[in-house]
């Protein structure tokens, strides 16, 4: 084994541990510890990492403690780290339902990278999506107004378009034609307008529009707000429509109030997909509303809203809910191939 290969194995092991911890909804600080250690040694020459391993000075590097050092040493010595083995053995199915729907999904159309409030590079999200069986994905980092999520300014959005173009060139051969689509999760402002100018929206492949502020508006104004956004010709998907939180570190939050029949009829008329958000703390919309949207002939997008690679595996939660509520694959836009999806979105 070469020095370079040994270090690469250590980096891969650290990131794999991060993946399984994310998948299992473990505390963020635990996940970051392993990802930080991977980033630390990835930034160094392989020879230096190997020398520090021999000298026992890995823990002198920032972000590497006894536990991450043990993983690095075991991986560099050519074995699978014991902690990774333990996590792999414990990683059973997230749910036994939703399998049929999950098998026909070709993409995840709502996910975030470190450019906004995600925790990993675009490339790592893409490689994980490919490994999970997807043929493409839509990168939908937040719009500028959502500063708490490091939303992208116009300048950063244009820069990201260039970065994605280069990544697609790089990954096309390596990942058997896998493609990163340029997208956005754009804020629906209080008056129903969108937090991004039309010129930028027109350059993107896919637009997810979501309410993130003034979630407790009265039902009438909230309905008008959502319908105006749905009617915008740039909007393709209505994200996590009720905004609820049912569990998790951010606490709980009740559903926004709006006339669901009016909103879903607008989605049907304007060809906007209703998102089935798979995040365990959201599971949005609730089943009663999802069933209503099915009755009203809406189309859907089953997405993870992932902010880290391990969360991309949560899509099966949305698939389970879709099957429970009678959603059929032909009404789910991310069962379509990329060409059909882009034609529909345009």
mmCIF file of C-alpha atoms in Angstrom, residues 216 219 222-223 226 238-244 246 253-265 267 273-277 282-300 321-322 324-327 331:
data_model
loop_
_atom_site.group_PDB
_atom_site.id
_atom_site.type_symbol
_atom_site.label_atom_id
_atom_site.label_comp_id
_atom_site.label_asym_id
_atom_site.label_seq_id
_atom_site.Cartn_x
_atom_site.Cartn_y
_atom_site.Cartn_z
ATOM 1 C CA UNK A 216 -47.799 32.478 11.699
ATOM 2 C CA UNK A 219 -54.717 31.961 6.806
ATOM 3 C CA UNK A 222 -50.760 33.174 3.790
ATOM 4 C CA UNK A 223 -52.933 31.557 1.131
ATOM 5 C CA UNK A 226 -48.363 30.989 -1.442
ATOM 6 C CA UNK A 238 -43.573 24.150 -3.467
ATOM 7 C CA UNK A 239 -41.236 23.229 -0.599
ATOM 8 C CA UNK A 240 -42.336 21.944 2.866
ATOM 9 C CA UNK A 241 -45.699 23.663 2.568
ATOM 10 C CA UNK A 242 -46.783 23.844 6.228
ATOM 11 C CA UNK A 243 -43.364 24.702 7.670
ATOM 12 C CA UNK A 244 -44.042 22.482 10.652
ATOM 13 C CA UNK A 246 -42.457 17.832 14.808
ATOM 14 C CA UNK A 253 -43.406 24.332 15.424
ATOM 15 C CA UNK A 254 -47.082 24.210 14.440
ATOM 16 C CA UNK A 255 -48.275 24.154 10.861
ATOM 17 C CA UNK A 256 -48.796 27.421 9.027
ATOM 18 C CA UNK A 257 -52.463 28.100 8.379
ATOM 19 C CA UNK A 258 -53.706 28.414 4.797
ATOM 20 C CA UNK A 259 -56.554 27.193 2.589
ATOM 21 C CA UNK A 260 -55.060 23.921 1.418
ATOM 22 C CA UNK A 261 -57.657 23.350 -1.303
ATOM 23 C CA UNK A 262 -56.886 26.731 -2.869
ATOM 24 C CA UNK A 263 -53.122 26.192 -2.621
ATOM 25 C CA UNK A 264 -53.202 22.675 -4.089
ATOM 26 C CA UNK A 265 -55.571 23.773 -6.852
ATOM 27 C CA UNK A 267 -50.317 23.821 -7.810
ATOM 28 C CA UNK A 273 -45.152 20.010 -7.752
ATOM 29 C CA UNK A 274 -46.002 19.610 -4.073
ATOM 30 C CA UNK A 275 -42.908 18.539 -2.186
ATOM 31 C CA UNK A 276 -43.037 15.505 0.068
ATOM 32 C CA UNK A 277 -40.270 16.561 2.437
ATOM 33 C CA UNK A 282 -40.567 17.931 9.011
ATOM 34 C CA UNK A 283 -42.369 15.031 7.262
ATOM 35 C CA UNK A 284 -44.278 17.730 5.457
ATOM 36 C CA UNK A 285 -47.065 17.857 4.371
ATOM 37 C CA UNK A 286 -48.965 15.962 7.065
ATOM 38 C CA UNK A 287 -50.752 12.886 5.733
ATOM 39 C CA UNK A 288 -54.201 14.513 5.750
ATOM 40 C CA UNK A 289 -52.913 17.276 3.462
ATOM 41 C CA UNK A 290 -50.877 14.894 1.336
ATOM 42 C CA UNK A 291 -54.008 12.808 0.797
ATOM 43 C CA UNK A 292 -55.900 15.958 -0.184
ATOM 44 C CA UNK A 293 -53.226 16.875 -2.726
ATOM 45 C CA UNK A 294 -53.504 13.359 -4.174
ATOM 46 C CA UNK A 295 -57.286 13.773 -4.506
ATOM 47 C CA UNK A 296 -56.759 17.115 -6.251
ATOM 48 C CA UNK A 297 -54.525 15.597 -8.948
ATOM 49 C CA UNK A 298 -51.292 17.336 -7.939
ATOM 50 C CA UNK A 299 -47.886 16.083 -8.940
ATOM 51 C CA UNK A 300 -45.175 15.580 -6.336
ATOM 52 C CA UNK A 321 -45.583 8.477 3.270
ATOM 53 C CA UNK A 322 -46.236 8.744 -0.468
ATOM 54 C CA UNK A 324 -49.379 5.355 2.429
ATOM 55 C CA UNK A 325 -51.326 8.217 0.844
ATOM 56 C CA UNK A 326 -51.792 6.692 -2.593
ATOM 57 C CA UNK A 327 -49.169 8.617 -4.561
ATOM 58 C CA UNK A 331 -47.123 11.536 -10.433
#
